[in-house]
Structures are given as structure tokens and as C-alpha cells.
PDB file of C-alpha atoms in Angstrom:
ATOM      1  CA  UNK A   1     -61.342  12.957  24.229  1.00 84.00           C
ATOM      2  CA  UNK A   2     -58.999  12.222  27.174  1.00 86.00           C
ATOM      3  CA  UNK A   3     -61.350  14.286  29.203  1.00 88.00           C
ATOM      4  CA  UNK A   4     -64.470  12.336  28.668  1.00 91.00           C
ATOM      5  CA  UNK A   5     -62.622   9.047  29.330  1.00 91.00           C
ATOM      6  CA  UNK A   6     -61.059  10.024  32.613  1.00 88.00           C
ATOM      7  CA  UNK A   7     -64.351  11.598  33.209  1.00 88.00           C
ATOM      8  CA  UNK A   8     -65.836   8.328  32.878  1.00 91.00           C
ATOM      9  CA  UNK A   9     -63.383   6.112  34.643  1.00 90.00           C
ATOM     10  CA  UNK A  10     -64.353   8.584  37.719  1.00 88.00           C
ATOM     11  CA  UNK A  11     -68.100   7.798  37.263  1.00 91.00           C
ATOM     12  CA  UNK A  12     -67.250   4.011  36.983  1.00 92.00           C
ATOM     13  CA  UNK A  13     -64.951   4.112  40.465  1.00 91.00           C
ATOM     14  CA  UNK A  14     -67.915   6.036  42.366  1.00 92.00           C
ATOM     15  CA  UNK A  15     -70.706   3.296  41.289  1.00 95.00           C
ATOM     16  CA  UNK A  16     -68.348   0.601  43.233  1.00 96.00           C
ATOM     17  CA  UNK A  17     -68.170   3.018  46.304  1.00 95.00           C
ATOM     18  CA  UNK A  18     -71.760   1.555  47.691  1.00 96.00           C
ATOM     19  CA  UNK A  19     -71.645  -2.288  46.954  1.00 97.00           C
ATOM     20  CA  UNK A  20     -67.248  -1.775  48.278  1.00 97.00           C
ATOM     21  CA  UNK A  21     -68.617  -1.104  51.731  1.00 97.00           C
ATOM     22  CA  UNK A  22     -71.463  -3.084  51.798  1.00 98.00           C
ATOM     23  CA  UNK A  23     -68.953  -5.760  51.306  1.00 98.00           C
ATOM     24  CA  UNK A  24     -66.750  -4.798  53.671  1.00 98.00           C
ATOM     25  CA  UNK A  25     -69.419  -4.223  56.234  1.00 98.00           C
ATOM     26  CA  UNK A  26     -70.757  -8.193  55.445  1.00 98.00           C
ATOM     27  CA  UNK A  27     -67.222  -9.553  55.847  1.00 98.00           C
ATOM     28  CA  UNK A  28     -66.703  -8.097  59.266  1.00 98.00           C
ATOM     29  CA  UNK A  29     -69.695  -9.391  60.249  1.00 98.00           C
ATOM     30  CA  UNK A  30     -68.630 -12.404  58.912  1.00 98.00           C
ATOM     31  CA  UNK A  31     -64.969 -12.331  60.466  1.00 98.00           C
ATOM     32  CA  UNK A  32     -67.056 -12.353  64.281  1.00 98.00           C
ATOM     33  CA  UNK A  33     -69.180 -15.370  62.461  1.00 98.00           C
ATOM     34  CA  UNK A  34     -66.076 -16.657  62.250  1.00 98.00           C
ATOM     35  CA  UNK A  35     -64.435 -16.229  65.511  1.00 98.00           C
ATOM     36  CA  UNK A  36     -67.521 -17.447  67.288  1.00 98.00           C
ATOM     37  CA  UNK A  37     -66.769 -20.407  65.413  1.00 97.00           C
ATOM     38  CA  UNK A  38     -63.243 -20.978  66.495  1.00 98.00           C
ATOM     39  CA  UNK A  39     -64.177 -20.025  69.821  1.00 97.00           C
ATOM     40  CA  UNK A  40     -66.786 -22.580  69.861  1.00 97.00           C
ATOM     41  CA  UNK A  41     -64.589 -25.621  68.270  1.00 97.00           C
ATOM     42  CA  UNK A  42     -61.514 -24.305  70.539  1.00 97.00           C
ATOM     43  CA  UNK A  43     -64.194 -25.558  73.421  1.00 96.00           C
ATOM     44  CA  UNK A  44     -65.306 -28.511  72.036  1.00 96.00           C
ATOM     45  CA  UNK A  45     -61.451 -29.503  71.303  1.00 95.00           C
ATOM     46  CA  UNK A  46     -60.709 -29.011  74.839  1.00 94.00           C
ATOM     47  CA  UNK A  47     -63.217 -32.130  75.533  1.00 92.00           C
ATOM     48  CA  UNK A  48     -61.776 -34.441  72.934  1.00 87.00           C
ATOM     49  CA  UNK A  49     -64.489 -33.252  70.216  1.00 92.00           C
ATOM     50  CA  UNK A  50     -64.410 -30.155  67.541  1.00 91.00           C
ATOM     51  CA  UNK A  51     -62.087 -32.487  64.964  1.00 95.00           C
ATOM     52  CA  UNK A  52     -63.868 -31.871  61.724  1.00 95.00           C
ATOM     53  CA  UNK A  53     -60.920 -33.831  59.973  1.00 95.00           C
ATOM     54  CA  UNK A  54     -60.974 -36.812  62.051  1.00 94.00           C
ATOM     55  CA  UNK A  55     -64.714 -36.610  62.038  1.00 94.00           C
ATOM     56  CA  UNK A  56     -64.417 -36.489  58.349  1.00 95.00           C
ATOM     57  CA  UNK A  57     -62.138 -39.820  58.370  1.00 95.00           C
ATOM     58  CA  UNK A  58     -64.064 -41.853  60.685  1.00 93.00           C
ATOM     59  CA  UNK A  59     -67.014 -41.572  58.759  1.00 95.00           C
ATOM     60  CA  UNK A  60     -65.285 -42.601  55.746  1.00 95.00           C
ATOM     61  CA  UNK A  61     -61.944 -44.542  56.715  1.00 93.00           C
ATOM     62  CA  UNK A  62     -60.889 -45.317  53.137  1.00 93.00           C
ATOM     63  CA  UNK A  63     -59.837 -41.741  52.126  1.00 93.00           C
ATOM     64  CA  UNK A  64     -56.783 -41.275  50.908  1.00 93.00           C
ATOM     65  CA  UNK A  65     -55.006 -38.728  52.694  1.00 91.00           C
ATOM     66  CA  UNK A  66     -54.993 -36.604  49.309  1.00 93.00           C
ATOM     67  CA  UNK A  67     -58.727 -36.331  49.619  1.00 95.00           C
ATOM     68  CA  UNK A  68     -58.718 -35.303  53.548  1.00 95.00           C
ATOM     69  CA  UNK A  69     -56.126 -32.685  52.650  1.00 95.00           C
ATOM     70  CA  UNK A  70     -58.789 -31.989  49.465  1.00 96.00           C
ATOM     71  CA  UNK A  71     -61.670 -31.505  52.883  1.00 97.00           C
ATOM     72  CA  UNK A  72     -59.141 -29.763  55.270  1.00 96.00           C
ATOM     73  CA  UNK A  73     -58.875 -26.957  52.273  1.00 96.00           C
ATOM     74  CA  UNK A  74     -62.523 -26.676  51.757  1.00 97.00           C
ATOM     75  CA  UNK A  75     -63.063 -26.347  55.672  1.00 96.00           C
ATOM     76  CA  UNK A  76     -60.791 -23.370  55.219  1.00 97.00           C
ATOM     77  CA  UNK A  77     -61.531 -22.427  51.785  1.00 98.00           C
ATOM     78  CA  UNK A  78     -64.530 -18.892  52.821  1.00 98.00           C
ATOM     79  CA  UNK A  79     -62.647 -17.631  55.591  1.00 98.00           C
ATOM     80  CA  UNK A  80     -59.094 -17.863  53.911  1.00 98.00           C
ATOM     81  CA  UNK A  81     -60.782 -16.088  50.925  1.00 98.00           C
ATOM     82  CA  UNK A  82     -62.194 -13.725  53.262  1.00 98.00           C
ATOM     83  CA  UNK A  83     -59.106 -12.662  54.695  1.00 98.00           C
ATOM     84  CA  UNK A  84     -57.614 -12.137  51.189  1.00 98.00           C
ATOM     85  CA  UNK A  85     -59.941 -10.560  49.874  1.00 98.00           C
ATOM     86  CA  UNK A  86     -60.897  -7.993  52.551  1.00 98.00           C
ATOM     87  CA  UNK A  87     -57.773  -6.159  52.470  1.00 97.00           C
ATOM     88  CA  UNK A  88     -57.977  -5.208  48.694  1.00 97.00           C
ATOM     89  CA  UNK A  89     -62.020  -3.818  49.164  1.00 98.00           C
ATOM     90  CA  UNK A  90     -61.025  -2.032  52.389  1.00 97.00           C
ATOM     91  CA  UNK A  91     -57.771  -0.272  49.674  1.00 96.00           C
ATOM     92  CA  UNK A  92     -60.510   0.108  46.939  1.00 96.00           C
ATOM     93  CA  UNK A  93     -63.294   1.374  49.754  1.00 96.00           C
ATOM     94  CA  UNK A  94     -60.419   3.942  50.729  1.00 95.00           C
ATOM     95  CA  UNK A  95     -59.448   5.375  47.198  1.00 95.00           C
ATOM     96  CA  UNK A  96     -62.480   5.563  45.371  1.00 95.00           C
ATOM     97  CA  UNK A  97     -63.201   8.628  47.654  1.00 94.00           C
ATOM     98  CA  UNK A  98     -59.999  10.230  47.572  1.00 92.00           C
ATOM     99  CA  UNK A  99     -61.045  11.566  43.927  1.00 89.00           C
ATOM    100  CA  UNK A 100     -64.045  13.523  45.295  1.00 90.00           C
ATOM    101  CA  UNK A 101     -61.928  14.909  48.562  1.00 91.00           C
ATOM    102  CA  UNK A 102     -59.305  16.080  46.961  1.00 89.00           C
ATOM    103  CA  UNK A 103     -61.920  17.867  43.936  1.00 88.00           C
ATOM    104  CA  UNK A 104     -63.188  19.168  47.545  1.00 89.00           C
ATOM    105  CA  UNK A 105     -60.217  20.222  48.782  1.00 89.00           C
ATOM    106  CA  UNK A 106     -59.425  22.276  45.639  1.00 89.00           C
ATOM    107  CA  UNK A 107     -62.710  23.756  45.792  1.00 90.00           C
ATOM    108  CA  UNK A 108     -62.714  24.456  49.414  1.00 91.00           C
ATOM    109  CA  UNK A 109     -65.580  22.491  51.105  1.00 90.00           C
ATOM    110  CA  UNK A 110     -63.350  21.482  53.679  1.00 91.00           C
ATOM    111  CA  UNK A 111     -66.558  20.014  55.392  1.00 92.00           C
ATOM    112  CA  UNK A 112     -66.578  17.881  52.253  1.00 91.00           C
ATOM    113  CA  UNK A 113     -63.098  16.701  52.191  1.00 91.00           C
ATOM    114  CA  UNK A 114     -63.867  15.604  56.014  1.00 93.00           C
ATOM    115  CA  UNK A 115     -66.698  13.416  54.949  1.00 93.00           C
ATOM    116  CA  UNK A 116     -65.186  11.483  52.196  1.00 91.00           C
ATOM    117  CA  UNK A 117     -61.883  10.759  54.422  1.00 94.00           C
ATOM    118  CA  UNK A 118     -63.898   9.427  57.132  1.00 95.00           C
ATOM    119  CA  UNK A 119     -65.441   7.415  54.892  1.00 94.00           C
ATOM    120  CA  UNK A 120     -62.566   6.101  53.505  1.00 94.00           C
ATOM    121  CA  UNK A 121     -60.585   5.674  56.637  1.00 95.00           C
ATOM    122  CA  UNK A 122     -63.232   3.773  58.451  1.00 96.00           C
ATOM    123  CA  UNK A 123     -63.823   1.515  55.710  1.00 96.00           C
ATOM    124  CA  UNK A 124     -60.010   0.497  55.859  1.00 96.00           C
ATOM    125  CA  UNK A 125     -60.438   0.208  59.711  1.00 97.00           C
ATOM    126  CA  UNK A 126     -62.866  -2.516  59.609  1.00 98.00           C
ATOM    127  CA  UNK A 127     -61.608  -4.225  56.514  1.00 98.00           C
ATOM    128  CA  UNK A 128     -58.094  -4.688  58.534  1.00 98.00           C
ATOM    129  CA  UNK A 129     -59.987  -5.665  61.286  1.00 98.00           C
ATOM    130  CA  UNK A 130     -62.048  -8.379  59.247  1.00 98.00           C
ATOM    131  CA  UNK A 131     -58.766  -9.625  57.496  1.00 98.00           C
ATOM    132  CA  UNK A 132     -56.713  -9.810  60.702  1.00 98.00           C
ATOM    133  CA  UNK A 133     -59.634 -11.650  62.785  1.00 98.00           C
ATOM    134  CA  UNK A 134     -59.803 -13.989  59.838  1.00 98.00           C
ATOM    135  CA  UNK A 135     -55.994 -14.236  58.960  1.00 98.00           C
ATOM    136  CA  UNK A 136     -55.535 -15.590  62.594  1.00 98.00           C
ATOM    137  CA  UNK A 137     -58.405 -18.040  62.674  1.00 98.00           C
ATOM    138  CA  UNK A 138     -57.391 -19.498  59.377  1.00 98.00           C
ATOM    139  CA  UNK A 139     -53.808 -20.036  60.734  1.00 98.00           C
ATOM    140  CA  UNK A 140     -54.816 -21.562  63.706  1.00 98.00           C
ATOM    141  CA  UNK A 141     -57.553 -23.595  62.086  1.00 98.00           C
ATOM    142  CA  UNK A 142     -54.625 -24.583  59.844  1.00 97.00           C
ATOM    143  CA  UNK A 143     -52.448 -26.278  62.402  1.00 97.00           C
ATOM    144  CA  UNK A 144     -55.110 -27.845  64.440  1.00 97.00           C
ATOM    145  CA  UNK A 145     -56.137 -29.659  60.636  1.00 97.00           C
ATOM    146  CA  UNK A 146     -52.438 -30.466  60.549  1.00 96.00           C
ATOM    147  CA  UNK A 147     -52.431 -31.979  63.951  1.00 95.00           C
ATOM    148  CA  UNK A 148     -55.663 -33.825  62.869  1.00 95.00           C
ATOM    149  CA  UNK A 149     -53.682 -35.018  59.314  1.00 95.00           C
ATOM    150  CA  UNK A 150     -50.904 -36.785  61.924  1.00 94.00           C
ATOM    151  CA  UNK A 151     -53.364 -38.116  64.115  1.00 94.00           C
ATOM    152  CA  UNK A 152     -55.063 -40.006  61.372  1.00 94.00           C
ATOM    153  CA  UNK A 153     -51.849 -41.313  60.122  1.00 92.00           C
ATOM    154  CA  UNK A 154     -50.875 -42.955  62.992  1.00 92.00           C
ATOM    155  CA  UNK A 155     -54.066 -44.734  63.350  1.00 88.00           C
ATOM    156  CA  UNK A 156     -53.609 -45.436  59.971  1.00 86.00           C
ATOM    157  CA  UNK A 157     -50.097 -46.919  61.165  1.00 81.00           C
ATOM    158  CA  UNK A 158     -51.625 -48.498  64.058  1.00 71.00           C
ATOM    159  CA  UNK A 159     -54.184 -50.220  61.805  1.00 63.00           C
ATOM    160  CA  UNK A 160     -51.566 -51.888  59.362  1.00 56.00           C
TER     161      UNK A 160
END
């Protein structure tokens, strides 16, 4: 009995194997979406524009500054995910073929136990990658919303 269930827990892990890296390999992608982005607004700041926030405000001047924090968190809401959540595929993207290297490795297909390593390794590699590319833009992003938050409150203070 114990047999059959570990047996099946094993074919469970393996049918995550494909749709783990495919999500890994979209949120890399999406972590270079993302710093194209920054890059982009860190350009447009530079020339007085790129303040989503302040945008945000001028557009409608009677939010409260609960509902611009409420925006700031949504502007930030994918890629903070993203980096969150990218670590924990790249960990499940790097176990789920231990099980079948180290079956290898008792059989002997070294060859094998080569394959699903590399596998497993490089999935890790670009899921830290992703999460660090996205961990930074996040923080960053963070701040310059902060900066934004103070900005409006003193034209809020000037307008009184």
C-alpha cells in the first residue's frame, strides 16, 4: 500500500516538471519585460515625467492618500508577485528531477543522472535570475512611489 502511494506521489511531482519550467522560462522573460520598463521610466524621470503616482493624483486630486497607496500597490502588485513566486518554481523545477537522477544514479546511467541535474540546475539559474532582476526593480520602484507619496503631500500642504 505504501508503495503504490509513494509511487504515485512520484507520478504526480513529474506531471508539474513541464508546466514548472514553462513558468519559469515566462517569468524571466517577464523579469527583462520588466527591467525594460524601469529602464524606460528611470529615463522619463530624469526629464520630470515617468511619475505614475503623481500622474495618478493629478488626474484625480481628491484621493485620499489611502487610495494612492491602494494604486502605488497595484503598480507593484505582478512584478512583486513575480519575484516571490519565482524562487519557490525555480526550488520545485530543481527537485522534481532529483527523484529520477538519483533512481539513475542507482542504476548507473550516469548519462542520465547528467541530464536531469542540468535540468534542474538551470532551471534554478534563471529562476534566481528572474527573482533578483525583479526583487531590485520592485525595491526601487518602491522608493521612487514613496518619493511620489511626499511629493503629493506637500502640494497637498501647499494647497491648504
Amino acid at each position: 500500500m505504501s508503495h503504490l502511494v509513494e509511487l504515485t506521489m512520484y507520478q504526480i511531482s513529474q506531471i508539474f516538471l513541464m508546466p514548472t519550467l514553462a513558468l519559469i522560462a515566462g517569468l524571466f522573460l517577464y523579469a527583462f519585460w520588466v527591467l525594460g520598463e524601469f529602464l524606460v521610466l528611470a529615463l522619463r524621470r530624469k526629464s520630470g515625467k515617468g511619475r505614475p503616482l503623481l500622474a495618478h493624483f493629478r488626474q484625480r486630486p481628491t484621493l485620499s492618500d489611502d487610495e494612492l497607496d491602494v494604486f502605488a500597490h497595484k503598480v507593484l502588485e505582478n512584478p512583486r508577485i513575480a519575484s516571490r513566486v519565482t524562487p519557490m518554481l525555480g526550488l520545485v523545477a530543481t527537485m522534481i528531477p532529483m527523484g529520477p537522477a538519483l533512481k539513475s544514479l542507482s542504476d548507473g546511467n550516469l548519462a542520465e543522472v547528467s541530464n536531469n541535474l542540468t535540468i534542474a540546475f538551470s532551471a534554478v539559474i534563471l529562476a534566481l535570475i528572474a527573482a533578483s532582476i525583479t526583487y531590485w526593480v520592485v525595491n526601487v520602484r518602491r522608493r521612487w512611489l514613496a518619493e511620489e507619496l511626499l511629493e503629493i503631500q506637500s502640494l497637498r500642504g501647499v494647497a491648504a
